[in-house]
XYZ file of C-alpha atoms in Angstrom:
671
model
C 62.361 -18.574 -51.505
C 62.065 -19.816 -47.935
C 64.985 -21.516 -46.134
C 64.844 -24.763 -44.168
C 67.873 -25.872 -42.140
C 67.410 -29.634 -42.015
C 69.443 -32.064 -39.928
C 69.904 -35.726 -40.839
C 70.461 -37.698 -37.621
C 70.773 -41.411 -36.955
C 72.480 -44.257 -35.176
C 75.725 -45.222 -36.906
C 75.203 -47.304 -40.092
C 71.495 -46.475 -40.380
C 72.191 -44.957 -43.797
C 71.867 -41.216 -43.263
C 74.812 -40.290 -45.497
C 73.325 -42.486 -48.226
C 70.004 -40.696 -47.704
C 71.787 -37.361 -48.075
C 73.246 -38.548 -51.389
C 69.818 -39.673 -52.595
C 68.189 -36.345 -51.689
C 70.936 -34.450 -53.547
C 70.461 -36.687 -56.575
C 66.702 -36.207 -56.489
C 67.189 -32.431 -56.353
C 69.549 -32.550 -59.361
C 72.638 -31.443 -57.453
C 74.647 -34.572 -58.292
C 74.451 -36.816 -61.359
C 75.645 -39.966 -59.655
C 74.999 -41.174 -56.139
C 78.124 -41.725 -54.077
C 78.585 -44.703 -51.808
C 79.954 -44.605 -48.271
C 81.844 -47.857 -48.898
C 83.450 -46.376 -52.017
C 84.429 -43.146 -50.224
C 82.903 -40.838 -52.853
C 80.019 -39.165 -51.010
C 79.473 -35.392 -51.027
C 79.349 -34.754 -47.292
C 82.048 -37.120 -45.984
C 84.874 -35.030 -47.402
C 87.589 -35.841 -44.879
C 90.033 -38.540 -45.964
C 89.502 -40.274 -42.632
C 85.713 -40.295 -43.138
C 86.157 -41.929 -46.530
C 88.562 -44.522 -45.122
C 86.400 -45.483 -42.142
C 83.006 -45.088 -43.823
C 81.596 -42.966 -40.985
C 80.675 -39.311 -40.607
C 82.943 -37.448 -38.179
C 82.335 -33.777 -38.949
C 79.010 -32.182 -39.826
C 78.711 -30.922 -43.397
C 76.251 -28.630 -45.182
C 74.901 -29.022 -48.714
C 72.214 -26.716 -50.094
C 69.558 -27.508 -52.701
C 66.093 -26.355 -53.750
C 62.761 -28.140 -53.321
C 60.321 -26.020 -55.325
C 60.174 -22.708 -53.403
C 62.154 -23.978 -50.391
C 65.950 -23.747 -50.123
C 67.113 -26.653 -47.977
C 70.416 -26.482 -46.123
C 70.980 -30.175 -45.506
C 73.263 -30.909 -42.547
C 74.712 -34.430 -42.307
C 75.807 -35.262 -38.754
C 77.896 -38.046 -37.163
C 76.094 -41.170 -36.013
C 78.710 -42.653 -33.697
C 78.139 -41.715 -30.017
C 81.793 -40.716 -29.609
C 81.005 -37.661 -31.775
C 77.846 -36.582 -29.960
C 79.404 -33.137 -29.340
C 79.343 -32.511 -33.100
C 75.628 -33.359 -33.121
C 75.031 -31.012 -30.182
C 76.355 -28.035 -32.091
C 74.116 -28.771 -35.063
C 70.952 -28.952 -32.935
C 71.152 -25.239 -32.146
C 70.805 -24.278 -35.833
C 68.061 -26.660 -37.021
C 64.540 -25.796 -38.138
C 63.663 -29.473 -38.548
C 65.163 -32.957 -38.654
C 64.899 -36.359 -40.292
C 65.706 -39.193 -37.898
C 66.883 -42.242 -39.859
C 66.265 -45.785 -38.592
C 67.392 -49.023 -40.217
C 64.539 -51.384 -41.139
C 66.912 -54.258 -40.290
C 68.415 -53.190 -36.929
C 65.442 -51.080 -35.834
C 65.627 -48.610 -32.955
C 69.149 -48.525 -31.500
C 70.577 -46.975 -28.335
C 71.815 -43.841 -30.105
C 68.443 -43.480 -31.837
C 66.785 -43.170 -28.443
C 69.309 -40.611 -27.203
C 68.802 -38.486 -30.307
C 65.001 -38.701 -30.242
C 64.833 -37.729 -26.585
C 66.961 -34.674 -27.307
C 64.939 -33.683 -30.387
C 61.761 -33.905 -28.320
C 63.228 -31.954 -25.416
C 64.265 -29.151 -27.776
C 60.925 -29.331 -29.641
C 62.610 -29.736 -33.021
C 60.056 -30.839 -35.670
C 61.090 -34.316 -36.774
C 60.157 -36.757 -39.531
C 61.168 -40.408 -39.157
C 62.561 -42.271 -42.165
C 62.891 -46.054 -41.905
C 65.675 -46.881 -44.365
C 67.027 -50.101 -45.898
C 63.653 -51.690 -46.726
C 65.481 -53.396 -49.601
C 67.858 -55.272 -47.275
C 67.411 -58.888 -46.222
C 65.919 -58.985 -42.736
C 64.028 -55.705 -43.168
C 60.905 -55.410 -41.001
C 57.804 -53.218 -41.164
C 55.294 -53.890 -38.363
C 57.988 -54.741 -35.813
C 59.920 -51.518 -36.479
C 56.731 -49.460 -36.240
C 56.042 -51.091 -32.895
C 59.608 -50.369 -31.703
C 59.211 -46.705 -32.700
C 55.944 -46.453 -30.769
C 57.264 -48.242 -27.692
C 60.838 -46.936 -27.535
C 60.712 -43.482 -29.147
C 57.259 -41.912 -29.114
C 53.629 -43.054 -29.420
C 52.778 -39.878 -31.356
C 53.528 -41.270 -34.806
C 51.589 -42.007 -37.962
C 52.842 -44.203 -40.820
C 52.391 -42.570 -44.223
C 51.844 -45.932 -45.925
C 49.913 -49.121 -45.083
C 52.799 -51.539 -45.699
C 55.916 -52.225 -47.753
C 55.571 -54.588 -50.711
C 58.560 -56.687 -51.680
C 60.103 -56.106 -48.243
C 63.717 -57.235 -48.117
C 64.245 -57.092 -51.903
C 65.354 -54.494 -54.440
C 61.691 -54.170 -55.436
C 60.590 -53.009 -51.955
C 58.051 -50.191 -52.277
C 55.970 -48.196 -49.812
C 52.847 -46.722 -51.389
C 51.543 -43.701 -49.418
C 47.965 -43.618 -48.211
C 45.525 -41.557 -50.224
C 44.421 -38.474 -48.279
C 40.890 -39.864 -47.964
C 41.833 -43.468 -47.142
C 39.762 -44.354 -44.032
C 42.662 -46.381 -42.567
C 44.761 -43.217 -42.658
C 42.135 -40.634 -41.666
C 40.941 -42.649 -38.670
C 44.459 -43.119 -37.298
C 45.226 -39.465 -38.050
C 42.091 -38.251 -36.299
C 42.842 -40.325 -33.206
C 46.395 -38.952 -33.089
C 45.693 -35.286 -33.808
C 42.753 -34.902 -31.433
C 45.069 -35.710 -28.501
C 46.625 -32.240 -28.941
C 43.733 -30.207 -30.393
C 40.533 -29.716 -28.390
C 38.802 -27.983 -31.290
C 39.533 -30.922 -33.552
C 38.419 -33.311 -30.804
C 35.059 -31.565 -30.540
C 34.640 -31.781 -34.296
C 35.634 -35.455 -34.218
C 33.041 -36.261 -31.555
C 30.288 -34.326 -33.323
C 31.239 -35.483 -36.845
C 30.576 -33.429 -39.968
C 32.708 -31.638 -42.521
C 35.294 -30.470 -39.968
C 37.043 -33.837 -40.307
C 37.461 -33.582 -44.057
C 40.847 -34.856 -45.299
C 41.964 -31.293 -46.053
C 41.374 -30.305 -42.430
C 43.290 -33.314 -41.150
C 46.159 -32.642 -43.548
C 46.418 -29.034 -42.343
C 46.303 -30.155 -38.693
C 49.019 -32.744 -39.357
C 51.287 -30.041 -40.788
C 50.617 -27.735 -37.851
C 51.249 -30.373 -35.177
C 54.353 -31.682 -36.955
C 55.764 -28.137 -36.973
C 55.075 -27.938 -33.257
C 56.966 -31.250 -32.734
C 53.800 -32.844 -31.315
C 53.547 -35.656 -33.873
C 56.082 -37.435 -36.071
C 55.127 -38.863 -39.493
C 56.952 -42.097 -40.374
C 58.137 -42.852 -43.930
C 59.541 -46.173 -45.176
C 61.936 -46.490 -48.078
C 65.466 -47.107 -49.305
C 68.163 -44.536 -49.957
C 69.909 -47.034 -52.227
C 66.969 -47.750 -54.562
C 65.172 -44.413 -54.141
C 61.966 -46.021 -52.858
C 59.933 -43.677 -50.642
C 62.136 -40.646 -51.362
C 59.440 -38.710 -53.232
C 57.038 -39.078 -50.305
C 59.805 -38.022 -47.899
C 60.680 -34.879 -49.889
C 56.977 -34.004 -50.052
C 56.865 -34.330 -46.272
C 59.939 -32.109 -45.884
C 58.332 -29.399 -48.043
C 54.838 -29.584 -46.572
C 55.331 -30.494 -42.917
C 58.549 -28.874 -41.666
C 58.751 -25.139 -40.845
C 60.781 -22.641 -42.833
C 63.210 -20.273 -41.116
C 62.266 -16.711 -40.195
C 62.917 -13.846 -42.613
C 63.519 -10.789 -40.408
C 66.210 -9.319 -42.656
C 65.913 -5.825 -41.154
C 66.021 -6.932 -37.500
C 69.057 -6.951 -35.223
C 71.885 -9.252 -36.312
C 71.648 -12.544 -34.438
C 73.335 -15.856 -35.216
C 75.193 -18.856 -33.776
C 78.593 -20.338 -34.659
C 78.292 -24.129 -34.874
C 81.545 -25.001 -36.632
C 85.030 -23.499 -37.060
C 87.578 -24.610 -39.620
C 90.779 -23.312 -41.163
C 91.022 -22.118 -44.763
C 93.883 -22.882 -47.108
C 95.822 -19.859 -45.855
C 95.269 -20.849 -42.235
C 92.569 -18.248 -41.606
C 89.555 -19.029 -39.445
C 86.225 -19.690 -41.144
C 83.219 -19.506 -38.819
C 80.097 -21.417 -39.886
C 77.189 -19.251 -38.729
C 73.442 -19.880 -38.753
C 71.693 -16.515 -39.053
C 68.441 -16.081 -37.109
C 67.727 -12.436 -37.919
C 69.326 -9.390 -39.484
C 71.827 -9.177 -42.336
C 75.629 -9.352 -42.217
C 77.600 -7.686 -45.022
C 81.240 -7.764 -46.001
C 83.268 -5.161 -44.077
C 80.695 -5.047 -41.255
C 82.093 -4.898 -37.743
C 80.509 -7.721 -35.800
C 80.340 -8.472 -32.085
C 80.606 -12.083 -30.942
C 81.055 -14.039 -27.726
C 79.412 -16.365 -25.206
C 77.994 -13.843 -22.775
C 77.843 -10.113 -22.011
C 81.149 -10.291 -20.123
C 83.066 -11.988 -22.957
C 82.329 -9.921 -26.055
C 84.863 -9.502 -28.852
C 84.612 -7.620 -32.102
C 85.947 -8.247 -35.589
C 85.589 -7.108 -39.173
C 83.982 -9.476 -41.665
C 86.379 -9.718 -44.612
C 84.570 -12.390 -46.601
C 81.277 -14.302 -46.780
C 80.503 -17.603 -48.453
C 76.942 -18.940 -48.625
C 75.604 -22.364 -49.603
C 73.569 -22.764 -52.797
C 73.034 -25.537 -55.362
C 75.420 -27.954 -53.708
C 78.397 -25.590 -53.338
C 79.458 -22.599 -51.274
C 80.083 -19.364 -53.172
C 81.246 -15.837 -52.390
C 78.510 -13.385 -51.426
C 78.277 -9.737 -50.415
C 75.846 -10.447 -47.576
C 73.946 -13.155 -45.719
C 70.440 -12.817 -44.311
C 68.194 -14.619 -41.803
C 67.723 -18.371 -42.067
C 70.878 -18.819 -44.131
C 74.115 -20.585 -43.222
C 77.369 -18.878 -44.169
C 81.103 -19.068 -43.638
C 82.412 -15.771 -42.239
C 86.076 -14.825 -42.637
C 87.993 -12.242 -40.604
C 86.796 -12.985 -37.061
C 90.109 -14.233 -35.680
C 89.122 -14.884 -32.056
C 85.749 -16.485 -32.761
C 84.956 -19.889 -31.228
C 82.383 -22.631 -31.618
C 79.304 -21.776 -29.585
C 79.757 -18.003 -29.915
C 76.731 -15.853 -30.604
C 77.187 -13.138 -33.234
C 75.432 -9.780 -33.168
C 72.897 -9.895 -30.338
C 74.838 -11.968 -27.784
C 71.908 -12.321 -25.379
C 69.439 -13.551 -27.991
C 71.459 -16.617 -28.987
C 72.971 -17.946 -25.774
C 74.802 -21.255 -26.077
C 72.992 -24.313 -24.706
C 74.561 -27.692 -24.048
C 72.316 -30.687 -24.559
C 74.768 -33.530 -23.902
C 77.152 -34.206 -21.046
C 80.841 -33.272 -21.452
C 83.360 -36.065 -22.071
C 84.214 -38.175 -19.036
C 87.405 -39.863 -20.274
C 90.985 -38.667 -20.616
C 94.171 -39.953 -22.203
C 97.784 -38.762 -22.396
C 99.049 -38.165 -25.939
C 102.733 -38.526 -26.732
C 104.588 -37.662 -29.931
C 107.202 -39.895 -31.499
C 109.922 -38.745 -31.661
C 109.733 -36.544 -28.542
C 111.186 -33.674 -30.592
C 107.712 -33.309 -32.143
C 106.196 -32.313 -28.786
C 105.762 -28.670 -29.760
C 104.182 -29.614 -33.076
C 101.883 -32.034 -31.240
C 100.620 -29.344 -28.897
C 100.001 -26.988 -31.824
C 98.096 -29.677 -33.723
C 95.970 -30.618 -30.705
C 95.196 -26.939 -30.131
C 93.942 -26.770 -33.723
C 91.697 -29.800 -33.141
C 90.409 -28.363 -29.847
C 89.579 -25.162 -31.699
C 87.286 -27.182 -33.950
C 85.835 -29.137 -31.023
C 85.669 -27.166 -27.735
C 84.796 -30.308 -25.756
C 88.268 -31.699 -26.538
C 89.891 -30.117 -23.512
C 93.675 -29.992 -23.444
C 95.568 -30.382 -20.180
C 99.209 -29.350 -20.394
C 101.635 -30.829 -17.862
C 104.799 -28.732 -18.115
C 106.482 -30.712 -15.357
C 106.215 -34.080 -17.122
C 106.141 -32.517 -20.612
C 102.830 -34.248 -21.371
C 99.503 -33.273 -22.936
C 96.178 -34.935 -22.066
C 92.959 -34.735 -24.078
C 89.397 -35.388 -22.925
C 87.380 -37.948 -24.881
C 83.970 -39.551 -25.283
C 85.262 -42.968 -26.267
C 87.862 -45.215 -27.851
C 86.776 -44.524 -31.446
C 87.303 -40.806 -30.941
C 90.818 -41.583 -29.711
C 91.529 -43.558 -32.904
C 90.174 -40.712 -35.045
C 92.346 -38.104 -33.299
C 95.385 -40.344 -33.745
C 94.656 -40.815 -37.459
C 93.961 -37.091 -37.942
C 97.294 -36.168 -36.353
C 99.039 -38.531 -38.760
C 97.109 -37.596 -41.915
C 96.769 -33.826 -41.519
C 99.813 -32.896 -39.420
C 102.289 -35.706 -40.140
C 102.642 -36.501 -36.432
C 103.057 -40.056 -35.219
C 101.231 -39.969 -31.882
C 100.502 -42.654 -29.331
C 97.916 -42.743 -26.541
C 98.225 -44.171 -23.074
C 95.365 -46.035 -21.441
C 92.129 -44.120 -21.008
C 91.260 -42.898 -17.507
C 88.054 -41.472 -16.073
C 87.748 -37.754 -15.320
C 86.583 -37.347 -11.718
C 85.556 -34.326 -9.654
C 86.295 -33.190 -6.112
C 83.830 -31.516 -3.766
C 84.553 -30.077 -0.307
C 83.535 -32.404 2.510
C 83.292 -29.611 5.080
C 84.406 -26.053 5.785
C 88.021 -24.914 5.947
C 89.805 -21.588 6.222
C 93.338 -20.227 6.154
C 95.137 -16.889 5.924
C 98.612 -15.424 5.640
C 99.524 -11.915 6.776
C 101.957 -9.655 4.968
C 105.444 -9.514 6.535
C 104.480 -12.108 9.168
C 105.883 -15.558 9.935
C 107.324 -17.163 6.797
C 105.129 -15.369 4.232
C 107.612 -14.375 1.491
C 105.055 -12.364 -0.505
C 103.964 -8.774 0.020
C 100.310 -9.726 0.344
C 97.666 -10.587 2.908
C 95.135 -13.188 1.779
C 92.550 -15.104 3.788
C 90.102 -17.564 2.254
C 87.284 -19.794 3.479
C 85.936 -22.785 1.534
C 82.351 -23.982 2.096
C 80.398 -26.791 0.407
C 77.658 -25.664 -2.005
C 74.623 -27.405 -3.560
C 75.192 -29.987 -6.288
C 75.470 -28.394 -9.702
C 76.161 -24.893 -8.381
C 79.766 -24.796 -9.580
C 82.153 -22.339 -7.923
C 80.988 -19.087 -6.309
C 83.425 -16.390 -5.165
C 82.456 -13.870 -2.465
C 84.003 -11.098 -0.383
C 83.870 -10.548 3.370
C 86.305 -7.651 3.039
C 85.579 -4.190 1.726
C 85.896 -4.003 -2.044
C 87.909 -0.804 -1.648
C 90.338 -2.264 0.869
C 92.768 -2.985 -1.989
C 93.172 -1.796 -5.573
C 90.809 -3.611 -7.957
C 93.714 -5.173 -9.874
C 94.849 -6.978 -6.706
C 91.314 -8.097 -5.870
C 90.928 -9.400 -9.398
C 94.255 -11.256 -9.190
C 93.007 -13.212 -6.163
C 89.651 -14.086 -7.755
C 91.222 -15.263 -11.019
C 93.844 -17.319 -9.175
C 91.169 -19.009 -7.043
C 89.447 -20.209 -10.224
C 92.731 -21.424 -11.726
C 93.853 -23.183 -8.531
C 90.570 -25.082 -8.135
C 91.360 -26.890 -11.380
C 93.369 -29.268 -9.168
C 92.167 -30.233 -5.703
C 93.706 -32.397 -2.996
C 93.659 -35.438 -5.293
C 94.396 -33.527 -8.504
C 90.808 -33.310 -9.822
C 88.817 -30.162 -10.554
C 87.004 -28.844 -7.467
C 83.372 -27.814 -7.883
C 80.184 -27.140 -5.917
C 81.818 -24.828 -3.416
C 81.817 -21.229 -2.229
C 85.160 -19.479 -1.709
C 85.059 -16.362 0.455
C 87.864 -13.836 0.842
C 88.166 -13.148 4.598
C 91.446 -11.179 4.861
C 93.139 -8.687 2.573
C 96.091 -6.340 2.826
C 98.887 -4.849 0.735
C 101.760 -2.408 0.767
C 101.098 0.605 -1.470
C 103.617 1.936 -3.973
C 106.815 2.915 -2.166
C 109.282 5.420 -3.555
C 112.735 6.696 -2.626
C 113.396 10.377 -2.098
C 113.970 10.784 -5.842
C 110.492 9.310 -6.556
C 111.841 6.083 -8.022
C 109.360 3.206 -7.609
C 110.808 0.529 -5.295
C 109.296 -2.829 -6.254
C 110.927 -4.573 -3.313
C 108.705 -2.558 -0.939
C 105.476 -2.535 -2.989
C 102.807 -5.198 -3.428
C 102.115 -6.369 -6.969
C 99.462 -8.579 -8.540
C 102.157 -11.253 -8.778
C 102.389 -11.401 -4.981
C 98.678 -12.186 -4.734
C 98.739 -14.663 -7.612
C 101.548 -16.625 -5.946
C 100.240 -16.493 -2.376
C 96.604 -17.371 -3.158
C 97.258 -21.051 -4.110
C 99.032 -21.665 -0.781
C 96.161 -20.180 1.231
C 93.416 -21.801 -0.816
C 94.908 -25.288 -0.671
C 95.500 -24.936 3.083
C 91.809 -24.089 3.485
C 90.825 -26.946 1.216
C 92.994 -29.397 3.133
C 91.235 -28.364 6.347
C 87.824 -28.796 4.679
C 88.737 -32.110 3.090
C 87.395 -33.217 -0.274
C 85.466 -36.191 -1.602
C 86.247 -37.544 -5.069
C 83.241 -38.178 -7.303
C 83.332 -40.377 -10.398
C 80.990 -40.066 -13.419
C 78.150 -42.590 -13.525
C 76.116 -43.742 -16.523
C 72.553 -44.958 -16.574
C 72.345 -48.212 -18.498
C 69.462 -50.109 -20.054
C 70.106 -53.644 -21.275
C 67.660 -55.749 -23.277
C 68.615 -59.428 -23.315
C 67.235 -62.964 -23.373
C 65.762 -63.730 -19.950
C 67.803 -66.908 -19.563
C 71.079 -64.931 -19.822
C 70.317 -62.656 -16.850
C 71.926 -65.071 -14.369
C 75.420 -65.048 -15.946
C 75.239 -61.254 -16.453
C 74.543 -60.258 -12.833
C 77.924 -61.329 -11.321
C 79.712 -59.536 -14.166
C 77.780 -56.355 -13.350
C 78.776 -56.748 -9.709
C 82.473 -56.995 -10.646
C 82.078 -53.853 -12.760
C 80.587 -52.043 -9.728
C 77.255 -51.606 -11.491
C 74.068 -51.226 -9.456
C 71.179 -52.820 -11.378
C 67.540 -52.305 -10.513
C 64.886 -55.040 -10.475
C 64.641 -56.767 -13.879
C 61.499 -56.517 -16.002
C 60.759 -59.854 -17.676
C 58.326 -60.148 -20.569
C 58.264 -63.721 -21.816
C 61.659 -64.629 -23.183
C 62.962 -61.030 -23.049
C 64.321 -59.157 -20.056
C 65.016 -55.451 -19.527
C 67.526 -54.437 -16.870
C 68.216 -50.834 -15.901
C 70.700 -49.413 -13.442
C 73.844 -47.382 -12.851
C 77.440 -48.155 -13.799
C 80.722 -46.208 -13.433
C 81.730 -44.522 -16.686
C 85.114 -46.246 -16.433
C 83.397 -49.644 -16.785
C 81.053 -48.869 -19.696
C 83.496 -49.931 -22.405
C 84.171 -53.224 -20.604
C 80.439 -53.941 -20.366
C 79.998 -53.140 -24.058
C 82.721 -55.649 -24.896
C 81.377 -58.409 -22.622
C 77.646 -58.181 -23.298
C 77.561 -59.916 -26.729
C 79.352 -62.989 -25.381
C 77.117 -63.159 -22.310
C 73.869 -62.853 -24.295
C 74.588 -64.953 -27.420
C 74.940 -61.722 -29.365
C 71.311 -60.782 -28.667
C 71.868 -58.196 -25.926
C 71.270 -54.494 -26.615
C 72.916 -51.893 -24.388
C 72.056 -48.223 -24.059
C 74.126 -45.956 -21.791
C 74.219 -42.230 -21.107
C 75.922 -40.018 -18.545
C 73.683 -39.464 -15.532
C 75.482 -38.005 -12.518
C 78.573 -38.135 -10.293
C 78.779 -40.391 -7.214
C 81.399 -40.582 -4.436
C 84.146 -43.069 -5.253
C 84.033 -46.256 -3.212
C 87.253 -48.076 -2.401
C 90.629 -46.717 -3.491
C 90.443 -43.001 -4.301
C 91.968 -42.264 -7.735
C 94.562 -39.504 -7.905
C 95.512 -37.360 -10.867
C 99.077 -36.181 -11.399
C 99.458 -32.459 -10.740
C 100.485 -30.028 -13.452
C 101.112 -27.045 -11.141
C 103.946 -26.428 -8.657
C 101.994 -28.309 -5.954
C 100.866 -25.695 -3.402
C 100.039 -28.624 -1.089
C 103.797 -28.943 -0.506
C 104.889 -25.523 0.753
C 108.625 -26.170 0.442
C 108.390 -27.478 -3.113
C 106.015 -24.685 -4.120
C 108.224 -21.908 -2.774
C 111.243 -23.302 -4.602
C 109.479 -22.397 -7.836
C 107.817 -19.160 -6.767
C 110.344 -17.214 -4.646
C 109.598 -13.513 -5.003
C 112.148 -11.296 -6.688
C 112.288 -7.534 -6.471
C 110.931 -7.487 -10.016
C 107.866 -9.423 -8.973
C 108.502 -12.566 -11.024
C 109.308 -16.158 -10.077
C 112.676 -17.722 -10.548
């Protein structure tokens, strides 16, 4: 048996969960097809998913198609949960992209298709809901060609009974000239040998040859067959399953190779233990094996596998081992995180395909006595979704979470209530900005000089660095001028301190150089008793470094950058006039419009903070006919009033306030 890890991806409400149900029914895994509206589907197992009728967490169901074991992965469709989709992409062998025959290609469809193409994931396209009123055939095919990819071929000539329960798509016969001619034109674009045979004619263009070339190019993600059908009625499902078996590639089977896999999901078992969902690429993991895992050579942990559950015939069952191509839940790896590689850390490095969240909101528990429980619950949710960053403000006793959108906020609020019994409220959503140094700045403090209360000498210089370079730390002092533990304390504290710049935002794209260093070695009395009051400790350097670094940063100055989205709006041409002043008020920068008859396409840039407002206003401005597609693009300097973020540290920008909280004791700790 070969294994195929298949992702089902789509814009929200395109019907991918219904398609999953239909495929499971066709494979004999379930006797009755569940309905999203009824809350009885196999993959939407969370109570919240059943209530809202949307997929929030990815789910895996396994079934057999002849000699192929398919691990079917249902993913969220709403853009607020794009991070969940990102994690699934790293484990797929192939995908089915679902499009509604009524709504056609949507904004999220385009985002997903671009990513699938960039990652070269073999993809079939399934146009669903042909039984619904308003379903279209030729128009949707044209949208796919124009908006997604021109490298497509429809597997059927048309849909009969379109828009009714009797809608059917009859596949082309292999030797149908309408099919072979289109197929030859498409396949010869990527195959010079086939092109030569096409020009010369002869037996090389026999249907069998074209069919084999179609399979090969589909597996290389060069072409994308398009199927029409209905998950509700079952129309077109047989042709789709045939395409899955014949056109998508099976996983590798190097069972004796080095262990290599990727963690794409983490959940908690009934006893609170971690369960890591791992896609195996090579090698075999057995119960009681000791397994390395991490996200890079410098961050490797090790744990003992105490249990394995694999997916088969619609359920997950206990197993003694798991081999390549399979998906399993591993128990016993307590420190494991989403995105970790297992086994060969270098072979399965984590890649991020979507931008991190750009919004943030403060979460408060009611009553306030539940604050500790709230933080614990949010930490559990962040464990399952590493892009939900938590920001703890011990001064104001507040916790902030990063978000993709308002729906995600509602889901977190409902999850806290349903799973943890916590009544939580959110404040207004704010945009997450960045700070970058405007120039160069330096500062230093010498041990036992002026008003330096710490037994440490630290000097730092801050320089701007190229966009996207992050933070680089360098030394202009001899590495051996201080013990390594003290050097390390400065470097770690620099990274921590840059989480909050002059305006409270994370500082990036800079180089920090250590220019001065000095310490007092261990001092002892005549009886060889260590005197901490006369000896430098790592605590001295950890407490002095923020003062020096922020003094250097203040001299350099910083510029605040806000996240910007690219937008693409399709709207009636006669509504462009009323839209333009609204875009101006939202600080959007549109490009020149492209007008084609009665339709207009407008592209440009808009601050992330204004995207939700534009989404709310567009239907009213365009008679409900406007379509909006947005995606994070870059960061731009803020114009106008510079937003500030409340600090969660002891404010090293205010020396007096900072020292009140960090006065050195003989024992080396703060008051």
